[in-house]
Tab-separated table of C-alpha atoms in Angstrom:
chain	number	residue	atom	x	y	z
A	1	UNK	CA	-16.497	-14.602	2.649
A	2	UNK	CA	-16.360	-13.955	-1.108
A	3	UNK	CA	-17.363	-10.319	-0.602
A	4	UNK	CA	-14.643	-9.909	2.014
A	5	UNK	CA	-12.097	-11.424	-0.376
A	6	UNK	CA	-13.268	-9.080	-3.157
A	7	UNK	CA	-12.980	-6.073	-0.840
A	8	UNK	CA	-9.493	-7.180	0.158
A	9	UNK	CA	-8.453	-7.444	-3.493
A	10	UNK	CA	-10.007	-4.040	-4.230
A	11	UNK	CA	-8.129	-2.420	-1.336
A	12	UNK	CA	-4.885	-4.069	-2.394
A	13	UNK	CA	-5.312	-2.932	-6.008
A	14	UNK	CA	-6.083	0.600	-4.814
A	15	UNK	CA	-2.937	0.641	-2.675
A	16	UNK	CA	-0.837	-0.697	-5.553
A	17	UNK	CA	-2.161	2.068	-7.785
A	18	UNK	CA	-1.412	4.705	-5.150
A	19	UNK	CA	2.104	3.306	-4.745
A	20	UNK	CA	2.679	3.448	-8.495
A	21	UNK	CA	1.518	7.080	-8.589
A	22	UNK	CA	3.796	8.013	-5.674
A	23	UNK	CA	6.741	6.257	-7.343
A	24	UNK	CA	6.156	8.285	-10.512
A	25	UNK	CA	5.865	11.494	-8.511
A	26	UNK	CA	9.045	10.584	-6.643
A	27	UNK	CA	10.939	9.977	-9.882
A	28	UNK	CA	9.826	13.351	-11.249
A	29	UNK	CA	10.766	15.132	-7.999
A	30	UNK	CA	14.199	13.463	-8.000
A	31	UNK	CA	14.798	14.474	-11.625
A	32	UNK	CA	13.759	18.021	-10.757
A	33	UNK	CA	16.061	18.068	-7.702
A	34	UNK	CA	13.164	18.892	-5.353
A	35	UNK	CA	14.724	17.618	-2.136
A	36	UNK	CA	11.893	18.414	0.286
A	37	UNK	CA	9.271	16.986	-2.049
A	38	UNK	CA	11.391	13.830	-2.440
A	39	UNK	CA	11.549	13.410	1.341
A	40	UNK	CA	7.780	13.874	1.716
A	41	UNK	CA	7.024	11.441	-1.113
A	42	UNK	CA	9.401	8.834	0.314
A	43	UNK	CA	7.584	9.047	3.643
A	44	UNK	CA	4.185	8.722	1.966
A	45	UNK	CA	5.417	5.819	-0.135
A	46	UNK	CA	6.688	3.988	2.940
A	47	UNK	CA	3.321	4.413	4.676
A	48	UNK	CA	1.483	3.041	1.637
A	49	UNK	CA	3.836	0.062	1.445
A	50	UNK	CA	3.237	-0.660	5.131
A	51	UNK	CA	-0.527	-0.501	4.584
A	52	UNK	CA	-0.169	-2.971	1.742
A	53	UNK	CA	1.336	-5.595	4.029
A	54	UNK	CA	-1.063	-4.996	6.952
A	55	UNK	CA	-4.330	-6.366	5.487
A	56	UNK	CA	-2.697	-9.659	4.649
A	57	UNK	CA	-1.437	-9.995	8.205
A	58	UNK	CA	-4.885	-9.219	9.634
A	59	UNK	CA	-6.513	-11.815	7.397
A	60	UNK	CA	-4.002	-14.462	8.408
A	61	UNK	CA	-4.544	-13.678	12.082
A	62	UNK	CA	-8.314	-13.915	11.625
A	63	UNK	CA	-7.982	-17.309	9.953
A	64	UNK	CA	-5.633	-18.543	12.659
A	65	UNK	CA	-8.071	-17.454	15.366
A	66	UNK	CA	-10.799	-19.490	13.655
A	67	UNK	CA	-8.540	-22.537	13.728
A	68	UNK	CA	-7.853	-22.026	17.439
A	69	UNK	CA	-11.579	-22.168	18.234
């Protein structure tokens, strides 16, 4: 259980770091008026943000299923 929690934290920290990098890249692309790059980065950023919320939902569902048993 502790290892799973550690892995979850590690994955979350990795996603947060990736999001921060994409936000910096997005800011630079916007300042440079690189429209197509901005669109691609916004899409990638949205996917990363969705991934960030998914693991928490899966963990909650797993805990709820244990309570149902």
